[in-house]
Tab-separated table of C-alpha atoms and ligand atoms in Angstrom:
chain	number	residue	atom	x	y	z
A	1	MET	CA	42.234	72.021	163.066
A	2	GLU	CA	45.074	73.815	165.253
A	3	ASN	CA	43.237	74.609	168.315
A	4	GLU	CA	42.176	70.814	168.629
A	5	LYS	CA	45.936	70.013	168.228
A	6	TYR	CA	46.492	71.857	171.465
A	7	SER	CA	43.480	70.824	173.391
A	8	LYS	CA	45.233	68.801	176.158
A	9	GLU	CA	47.484	71.730	176.562
A	10	LEU	CA	44.894	74.235	177.002
A	11	ASN	CA	42.938	72.025	179.094
A	12	VAL	CA	45.824	71.485	181.262
A	13	ALA	CA	46.742	75.235	181.005
A	14	VAL	CA	43.255	76.484	181.915
A	15	ARG	CA	42.873	74.312	185.039
A	16	VAL	CA	46.431	75.296	186.478
A	17	VAL	CA	45.461	78.933	185.943
A	18	HIS	CA	42.385	78.429	187.991
A	19	MET	CA	44.484	76.776	190.764
A	20	ALA	CA	46.681	79.742	190.654
A	21	CYS	CA	44.032	82.417	190.991
A	22	PHE	CA	42.533	80.377	194.196
A	23	LEU	CA	46.111	80.324	195.508
A	24	CYS	CA	46.730	84.143	195.034
A	25	GLU	CA	43.193	85.070	196.287
A	26	LYS	CA	44.207	83.243	199.644
A	27	VAL	CA	47.450	85.086	199.772
A	28	GLN	CA	46.124	88.485	198.940
A	29	LYS	CA	43.621	87.872	201.821
A	30	GLN	CA	46.328	86.858	204.328
A	31	LEU	CA	48.379	89.797	203.154
A	32	PHE	CA	45.964	92.376	204.441
A	33	SER	CA	44.752	90.365	207.461
A	34	THR	CA	48.534	89.630	208.912
A	35	ASN	CA	51.487	91.560	209.310
A	36	SER	CA	53.925	88.718	208.414
A	37	ASP	CA	56.638	89.693	205.887
A	38	GLN	CA	55.272	88.527	202.691
A	39	VAL	CA	56.509	90.959	200.242
A	40	LYS	CA	60.389	91.473	199.181
A	41	SER	CA	62.228	93.934	196.774
A	42	LYS	CA	64.410	92.537	193.942
A	43	ASP	CA	67.572	94.073	192.620
A	44	ASP	CA	65.678	96.200	190.331
A	45	ASP	CA	63.282	97.551	193.244
A	46	SER	CA	60.355	95.713	191.896
A	47	LEU	CA	58.281	93.491	194.078
A	48	VAL	CA	58.092	89.855	194.763
A	49	THR	CA	55.668	88.039	197.212
A	50	VAL	CA	55.122	84.816	198.316
A	51	ALA	CA	52.354	84.650	195.636
A	52	ASP	CA	54.706	85.086	192.991
A	53	TRP	CA	56.997	81.984	194.289
A	54	SER	CA	53.893	79.849	195.036
A	55	VAL	CA	52.546	80.138	191.857
A	56	GLN	CA	55.633	79.641	189.914
A	57	ALA	CA	56.282	76.170	191.925
A	58	THR	CA	52.385	75.164	191.673
A	59	ILE	CA	52.329	75.494	187.911
A	60	CYS	CA	55.643	74.018	187.245
A	61	TRP	CA	54.671	70.881	189.158
A	62	MET	CA	51.541	70.526	187.566
A	63	LEU	CA	52.836	71.170	183.962
A	64	THR	CA	55.801	68.649	184.790
A	65	GLU	CA	53.212	66.184	186.130
A	66	ALA	CA	51.178	66.552	183.002
A	67	PHE	CA	53.560	66.597	180.186
A	68	GLY	CA	56.847	64.898	181.561
A	69	SER	CA	59.901	66.484	183.014
A	70	GLN	CA	62.252	65.291	180.247
A	71	ASN	CA	60.845	67.527	177.480
A	72	ILE	CA	59.522	70.385	179.253
A	73	SER	CA	60.961	73.826	178.892
A	74	ILE	CA	59.283	76.706	181.015
A	75	VAL	CA	60.420	80.366	180.912
A	76	ALA	CA	59.226	82.183	183.783
A	77	GLU	CA	59.893	85.545	185.848
A	78	GLU	CA	60.981	84.421	189.389
A	79	ASP	CA	64.382	82.554	190.573
A	80	VAL	CA	65.366	80.890	194.176
A	81	GLN	CA	67.932	83.621	195.091
A	82	THR	CA	65.973	85.439	197.757
A	83	LEU	CA	64.381	82.135	198.959
A	84	ILE	CA	67.582	80.000	199.569
A	85	LYS	CA	69.005	82.916	201.979
A	86	PRO	CA	69.370	81.405	205.326
A	87	GLU	CA	67.148	84.735	206.678
A	88	SER	CA	64.384	83.544	204.523
A	89	SER	CA	63.117	80.546	206.043
A	90	ALA	CA	60.223	81.953	207.278
A	91	LEU	CA	59.150	83.037	203.721
A	92	LEU	CA	59.964	79.651	202.180
A	93	GLU	CA	57.865	78.088	205.023
A	94	MET	CA	55.019	80.264	203.842
A	95	VAL	CA	55.636	79.365	200.392
A	96	LEU	CA	55.681	75.760	201.311
A	97	THR	CA	52.258	75.916	203.080
A	98	SER	CA	50.546	77.940	200.200
A	99	VAL	CA	51.926	75.498	197.356
A	100	ASN	CA	50.941	72.401	199.432
A	101	GLU	CA	47.446	73.853	200.290
A	102	CYS	CA	46.843	74.632	196.814
A	103	LEU	CA	48.177	71.287	195.170
A	104	ALA	CA	45.877	69.411	197.853
A	105	GLU	CA	42.881	71.022	196.176
A	106	ALA	CA	43.946	69.932	192.440
A	107	PRO	CA	41.171	67.524	192.326
A	108	ARG	CA	38.451	70.295	192.515
A	109	PHE	CA	40.001	71.583	189.387
A	110	GLY	CA	39.899	68.208	187.707
A	111	LEU	CA	43.736	67.661	188.333
A	112	GLN	CA	45.898	65.290	190.379
A	113	GLY	CA	48.073	66.644	192.955
A	114	PRO	CA	51.200	64.921	194.850
A	115	ASP	CA	50.586	61.753	196.973
A	116	LYS	CA	52.033	63.535	199.845
A	117	ALA	CA	52.989	67.316	200.561
A	118	LEU	CA	56.123	68.325	198.820
A	119	GLY	CA	59.310	69.466	200.993
A	120	PRO	CA	61.259	72.622	200.487
A	121	SER	CA	63.642	71.256	198.040
A	122	GLN	CA	61.024	70.074	196.039
A	123	ILE	CA	59.588	73.592	195.744
A	124	LEU	CA	62.807	75.082	195.279
A	125	GLU	CA	63.462	72.943	192.548
A	126	ALA	CA	60.419	73.477	190.681
A	127	ILE	CA	60.768	77.465	190.971
A	128	SER	CA	64.480	77.003	189.622
A	129	LYS	CA	63.406	74.581	186.797
A	130	CYS	CA	61.462	77.375	185.194
A	131	ASN	CA	65.068	78.900	183.925
A	132	SER	CA	64.743	78.218	180.284
A	133	THR	CA	65.612	81.169	177.887
A	134	GLY	CA	63.064	80.019	175.093
A	135	GLY	CA	64.377	81.036	171.476
A	136	PRO	CA	63.026	79.863	168.132
A	137	LEU	CA	63.140	76.311	168.341
A	138	GLY	CA	60.700	73.765	169.907
A	139	ARG	CA	58.270	74.400	172.751
A	140	HIS	CA	58.401	76.828	175.574
A	141	TRP	CA	55.684	77.397	178.102
A	142	VAL	CA	55.743	80.924	179.211
A	143	LEU	CA	54.912	81.950	182.789
A	144	ASP	CA	54.282	85.247	184.773
A	145	PRO	CA	53.316	83.831	188.161
A	146	VAL	CA	51.921	87.517	188.976
A	147	ASP	CA	51.589	90.025	186.480
A	148	GLY	CA	51.524	93.570	188.392
A	149	THR	CA	52.861	92.553	191.745
A	150	LEU	CA	52.535	96.096	192.700
A	151	GLY	CA	48.538	95.755	191.952
A	152	PHE	CA	48.657	92.582	193.962
A	153	VAL	CA	50.136	93.966	196.871
A	154	ARG	CA	47.595	96.881	196.673
A	155	GLY	CA	44.812	94.947	196.616
A	156	ASP	CA	44.207	96.006	192.813
A	157	GLN	CA	44.229	94.413	189.424
A	158	TYR	CA	46.729	91.494	188.830
A	159	ALA	CA	46.935	88.249	186.622
A	160	ILE	CA	48.421	85.340	186.269
A	161	ALA	CA	49.749	84.530	182.593
A	162	LEU	CA	50.466	81.352	180.925
A	163	ALA	CA	51.052	80.864	177.396
A	164	MET	CA	52.850	77.919	175.301
A	165	ILE	CA	55.097	79.027	172.269
A	166	GLU	CA	56.167	76.697	169.726
A	167	TYR	CA	58.710	77.597	167.071
A	168	GLY	CA	58.563	81.250	168.244
A	169	GLN	CA	54.745	81.432	167.752
A	170	VAL	CA	52.139	81.938	170.641
A	171	LYS	CA	50.294	78.910	170.217
A	172	ILE	CA	47.917	78.983	173.674
A	173	GLY	CA	47.210	81.933	175.893
A	174	VAL	CA	45.515	81.740	179.296
A	175	LEU	CA	44.945	84.639	181.908
A	176	GLY	CA	43.741	84.582	185.209
A	177	CYS	CA	42.372	87.838	186.529
A	178	PRO	CA	41.225	87.198	189.829
A	179	ASN	CA	39.785	90.809	190.569
A	180	TYR	CA	38.420	91.447	187.181
A	181	SER	CA	34.630	90.601	187.524
A	182	VAL	CA	32.937	88.368	184.831
A	183	LYS	CA	30.085	91.052	184.830
A	184	ASP	CA	29.858	93.543	182.057
A	185	ASP	CA	31.877	96.695	183.043
A	186	GLY	CA	33.732	94.622	185.459
A	187	LEU	CA	36.995	97.039	185.423
A	188	ASN	CA	34.923	100.172	186.189
A	189	LYS	CA	32.919	98.666	188.888
A	190	TYR	CA	36.088	97.264	190.576
A	191	SER	CA	37.710	100.693	190.769
A	192	GLN	CA	34.559	102.200	192.186
A	193	GLN	CA	34.275	99.551	195.136
A	194	LYS	CA	37.834	97.938	195.483
A	195	ASN	CA	37.893	95.397	198.198
A	196	LEU	CA	33.928	95.604	198.638
A	197	VAL	CA	33.407	93.422	195.570
A	198	GLU	CA	30.084	91.193	195.970
A	199	SER	CA	30.273	87.515	196.798
A	200	ASP	CA	28.942	86.407	193.578
A	201	ASP	CA	31.099	88.924	191.628
A	202	VAL	CA	34.062	86.762	191.199
A	203	GLY	CA	37.166	87.031	188.990
A	204	CYS	CA	37.780	85.378	185.387
A	205	VAL	CA	39.985	82.911	183.461
A	206	MET	CA	40.313	83.934	179.813
A	207	TYR	CA	41.987	81.475	177.339
A	208	THR	CA	42.260	80.931	173.634
A	209	SER	CA	44.364	79.089	171.106
A	210	LYS	CA	45.896	80.306	167.869
A	211	GLY	CA	44.136	79.935	164.553
A	212	SER	CA	40.520	79.236	166.620
A	213	GLY	CA	39.167	82.919	165.950
A	214	LYS	CA	37.726	82.603	169.538
A	215	ALA	CA	38.490	83.612	173.068
A	216	TRP	CA	36.656	82.378	176.079
A	217	MET	CA	35.968	83.408	179.708
A	218	GLN	CA	35.066	81.659	182.859
A	219	PRO	CA	34.164	82.661	186.156
A	220	LEU	CA	36.599	81.506	188.629
A	221	ILE	CA	36.009	78.380	190.669
A	222	LEU	CA	35.384	79.589	194.295
A	223	CYS	CA	36.532	78.265	197.479
A	224	ASP	CA	33.117	77.500	198.678
A	225	LYS	CA	32.676	74.920	195.649
A	226	ARG	CA	29.838	77.115	193.957
A	227	PHE	CA	31.638	76.309	190.604
A	228	GLU	CA	32.603	73.133	190.093
A	229	TRP	CA	34.615	71.751	187.152
A	230	PRO	CA	33.535	71.615	184.287
A	231	ASN	CA	33.014	75.486	184.508
A	232	SER	CA	30.951	77.416	182.166
A	233	ALA	CA	32.652	79.315	179.733
A	234	LYS	CA	31.226	82.190	177.639
A	235	LEU	CA	32.471	83.745	174.264
A	236	ILE	CA	34.305	86.885	174.588
A	237	ARG	CA	34.908	89.655	171.770
A	238	VAL	CA	36.504	92.905	171.228
A	239	SER	CA	34.538	96.077	170.893
A	240	SER	CA	33.057	97.144	167.774
A	241	ILE	CA	33.800	100.861	168.425
A	242	ASP	CA	35.994	102.418	165.854
A	243	ASP	CA	35.016	106.204	166.407
A	244	PRO	CA	37.968	107.515	168.477
A	245	ALA	CA	35.481	110.161	170.246
A	246	LEU	CA	33.863	106.928	171.827
A	247	ALA	CA	36.825	104.724	172.312
A	248	THR	CA	38.479	103.982	175.857
A	249	PHE	CA	42.228	103.562	176.054
A	250	CYS	CA	44.221	101.877	178.791
A	251	GLU	CA	47.723	102.255	180.058
A	252	PRO	CA	49.962	101.178	182.930
A	253	VAL	CA	49.170	103.005	186.269
A	254	GLU	CA	52.928	103.587	187.254
A	255	ARG	CA	54.681	106.607	185.139
A	256	SER	CA	58.172	104.676	185.302
A	257	ASN	CA	56.703	101.867	183.141
A	258	SER	CA	55.215	104.055	180.452
A	259	ASP	CA	55.421	107.541	179.343
A	260	HIS	CA	51.950	108.919	180.251
A	261	SER	CA	52.557	112.273	178.623
A	262	PHE	CA	53.569	110.910	175.325
A	263	ALA	CA	50.509	108.643	175.357
A	264	ALA	CA	48.279	111.815	175.972
A	265	GLY	CA	49.746	113.211	173.095
A	266	VAL	CA	48.928	110.676	170.872
A	267	ALA	CA	45.636	110.332	172.386
A	268	ASN	CA	44.798	113.983	171.427
A	269	THR	CA	46.143	113.810	167.999
A	270	VAL	CA	43.801	110.859	167.316
A	271	GLY	CA	40.639	112.421	168.960
A	272	LEU	CA	40.263	110.266	171.974
A	273	ARG	CA	38.352	111.907	174.355
A	274	LYS	CA	37.989	109.695	177.390
A	275	LYS	CA	40.258	109.953	180.445
A	276	PRO	CA	42.796	107.080	180.303
A	277	LEU	CA	42.059	103.934	182.184
A	278	ARG	CA	45.137	103.175	184.302
A	279	VAL	CA	45.235	99.205	185.012
A	280	TYR	CA	47.863	97.048	186.520
A	281	SER	CA	49.245	94.290	184.550
A	282	MET	CA	47.871	92.434	181.505
A	283	VAL	CA	44.205	93.036	182.771
A	284	LYS	CA	44.816	95.588	180.250
A	285	TYR	CA	44.941	93.301	177.188
A	286	ALA	CA	42.108	91.429	179.101
A	287	ALA	CA	39.990	94.641	178.918
A	288	ILE	CA	40.515	94.779	175.197
A	289	ALA	CA	39.678	91.367	174.444
A	290	ARG	CA	36.441	91.406	176.473
A	291	GLY	CA	35.560	94.712	174.712
A	292	GLU	CA	35.596	97.075	177.727
A	293	ALA	CA	38.262	99.016	176.197
A	294	GLU	CA	39.413	99.874	172.673
A	295	ILE	CA	43.148	100.569	173.032
A	296	TYR	CA	45.915	99.853	175.158
A	297	MET	CA	49.325	102.054	174.684
A	298	LYS	CA	52.521	101.182	176.639
A	299	PHE	CA	55.549	103.272	175.870
A	300	ALA	CA	58.437	102.313	178.228
A	301	ARG	CA	61.424	104.083	178.542
A	302	SER	CA	64.274	104.006	176.125
A	303	GLY	CA	66.580	101.077	176.733
A	304	TYR	CA	63.909	98.878	178.770
A	305	LYS	CA	63.391	95.556	177.011
A	306	GLU	CA	59.895	93.764	177.440
A	307	LYS	CA	59.887	90.323	178.625
A	308	ILE	CA	58.164	87.813	176.639
A	309	TRP	CA	55.894	86.561	180.032
A	310	ASP	CA	54.669	89.946	180.365
A	311	HIS	CA	52.880	89.882	176.626
A	312	ALA	CA	52.430	86.505	175.148
A	313	ALA	CA	49.283	85.546	176.675
A	314	GLY	CA	47.513	88.408	176.470
A	315	VAL	CA	48.676	89.499	172.839
A	316	LEU	CA	47.062	86.204	171.603
A	317	LEU	CA	43.891	86.882	173.818
A	318	VAL	CA	43.445	90.133	171.811
A	319	GLN	CA	44.340	88.862	168.274
A	320	GLU	CA	41.957	85.729	168.717
A	321	ALA	CA	39.140	88.071	170.304
A	322	GLY	CA	39.419	89.817	166.946
A	323	GLY	CA	41.956	92.580	167.746
A	324	VAL	CA	45.359	93.634	166.710
A	325	VAL	CA	48.600	93.946	168.604
A	326	SER	CA	52.037	95.310	167.395
A	327	ASP	CA	54.911	97.463	168.411
A	328	ALA	CA	54.498	101.130	167.776
A	329	GLY	CA	56.254	101.096	164.524
A	330	GLY	CA	53.288	98.631	163.391
A	331	ARG	CA	55.263	95.452	163.300
A	332	SER	CA	54.224	92.045	164.953
A	333	LEU	CA	55.887	91.232	168.386
A	334	ASP	CA	58.424	88.384	168.084
A	335	PHE	CA	58.393	85.757	170.489
A	336	SER	CA	61.171	83.674	169.068
A	337	LYS	CA	64.275	85.523	170.430
A	338	GLY	CA	64.620	84.406	173.988
A	339	ILE	CA	63.377	86.001	177.110
A	340	TYR	CA	63.139	89.628	175.691
A	341	LEU	CA	61.060	90.953	172.858
A	342	GLU	CA	63.920	92.176	170.654
A	343	GLY	CA	63.527	94.921	168.443
A	344	VAL	CA	60.451	96.607	169.917
A	345	ASP	CA	59.975	99.941	167.826
A	346	ARG	CA	59.242	102.508	170.968
A	347	GLY	CA	56.306	100.750	172.515
A	348	ILE	CA	53.156	98.568	172.127
A	349	ILE	CA	49.924	99.108	170.809
A	350	ALA	CA	47.039	96.640	171.256
A	351	CYS	CA	43.555	97.740	169.657
A	352	SER	CA	40.047	96.367	168.940
A	353	GLY	CA	40.165	96.741	165.505
A	354	LEU	CA	42.443	97.773	162.313
A	355	ALA	CA	40.993	101.459	161.676
A	356	LEU	CA	41.976	102.585	165.515
A	357	HIS	CA	45.195	100.654	165.085
A	358	GLU	CA	46.086	102.441	161.861
A	359	LYS	CA	45.162	106.106	163.366
A	360	ILE	CA	47.238	105.280	166.521
A	361	ILE	CA	50.418	103.875	164.783
A	362	GLY	CA	50.101	107.123	162.340
A	363	ALA	CA	49.584	109.585	165.362
A	364	VAL	CA	52.550	107.919	167.141
A	365	TYR	CA	54.776	108.373	163.871
A	366	ASP	CA	53.552	112.519	164.039
A	367	SER	CA	54.114	112.866	167.613
A	368	TRP	CA	57.610	111.123	167.478
A	369	GLU	CA	58.676	113.274	164.671
A	370	SER	CA	57.451	116.374	166.202
A	371	SER	CA	59.005	115.676	169.824
A	372	ASN	CA	62.336	114.881	168.082
A	373	LEU	CA	62.325	118.174	166.171
B	1	LIG	N1	60.767	100.036	183.906
B	1	LIG	C1	59.846	99.300	183.324
B	1	LIG	N2	59.494	99.765	182.260
B	1	LIG	C2	58.478	99.049	181.815
B	1	LIG	N3	57.866	97.903	182.247
B	1	LIG	C3	58.406	97.637	183.635
B	1	LIG	C4	59.484	98.270	184.043
B	1	LIG	N4	59.554	97.715	185.341
B	1	LIG	C5	58.800	96.544	185.540
B	1	LIG	N5	58.168	96.507	184.471
B	1	LIG	C6	57.074	95.409	184.084
B	1	LIG	O1	55.941	95.863	183.996
B	1	LIG	C7	55.238	94.917	184.484
B	1	LIG	C8	53.874	95.540	185.035
B	1	LIG	O2	53.518	96.228	183.953
B	1	LIG	P1	52.194	97.161	183.638
B	1	LIG	O3	52.016	97.608	182.369
B	1	LIG	O4	51.092	96.457	184.364
B	1	LIG	O5	52.570	98.537	184.850
B	1	LIG	S1	51.807	99.037	186.132
B	1	LIG	O6	52.196	97.988	187.030
B	1	LIG	O7	50.209	99.141	185.367
B	1	LIG	O8	52.398	100.224	186.114
B	1	LIG	C9	55.778	94.209	185.501
B	1	LIG	O9	55.380	92.854	185.561
B	1	LIG	P2	55.453	91.956	186.935
B	1	LIG	O10	56.713	92.291	187.531
B	1	LIG	O11	55.115	90.581	186.659
B	1	LIG	O12	54.248	92.822	187.956
B	1	LIG	C10	57.342	94.309	184.844
B	1	LIG	O13	57.724	93.296	184.230
B	2	LIG	MG1	57.823	91.116	188.803
B	3	LIG	MG1	54.784	90.806	184.456
B	4	LIG	MG1	55.425	88.766	187.717
């Protein structure tokens, strides 16, 4: 069975994502309790934080330990350009501390960390090693250390996304969602009581492997050691709702990331009645996989090229939990072309089932025709 073939990879991936969630929760708390400068702007005006670099370094280090440095290819979002500037020494120091504090906890996640704390050059090397450009041949790990960095700095939803691609196909997908409660209706509850999450209301890690037809969810392993490894896992499944009037659709929070008015037109054509659920990050895919929403639509501005790390893990989770994902023309997403999803037709549509998917694709076609008249 294909999923057994990748059991070691999946096992390591799930554990390192748990570690990354632990790291991010710590940094997110510090972000609100200190006023140190942990957030920077990148050239495209998007944000990067101590957590993004720290997760990338930690996961790279752990994957290299597990699978050997010779034959590992990692495609990930961040680089070291900002961190190596002389004026960034305080920032690098914060990354160093958070990576080493996290790696020291590795045994709690059933993994082995380094014998002694990593130095700055090892951290920079780990981050910059994740510079593979992927492609159609061989195996590539694909990492978004913090997806939804804006959500992260706002104390809202974000995700740690790790996938493994072989010969252009996503084989395993793991999503860590520290602010997405394992309880039913976890998203709604969070949006109502932000930052007031009860102590037993922890986030989750979801994972799957291609062809298994199953996707799983675990509660986060908490700092107070309440959940020790091996952690309990629960099967997740997409919603069975196929009546558009009862369906919930989610979309990006930022208008600059997706055309809200076009999505509203499609929703109207299909007969969706509920207000859109606007959620940062790949937590949108997680919500479809868990059955908390039925539709996810994203229409980026024309010319924007989607990156594989923003989708790989989420797409596989939705598919294996019983859902359907395609571009807005109905074609599958192609993860074999390098760091970008080439040839995406207008946008991305993920649905809990085929019936809703067909309706949305049809409505996109109709709305596009009429908006271009
Ligand atoms: N202009 C533009 N258009 C479309 N998409 C963009 C754009 N700019 C950025 N990004 C990528 O979007 C990631 C966040 O996407 P979301 O769908 O979660 O959007 S939102 O945060 O809810 O608004 C976000 O991922 P992170 O950088 O990992 O946070 C970006 O990769
Ligand atoms: Mg980013
Ligand atoms: Mg991202
Ligand atoms: Mg990111």
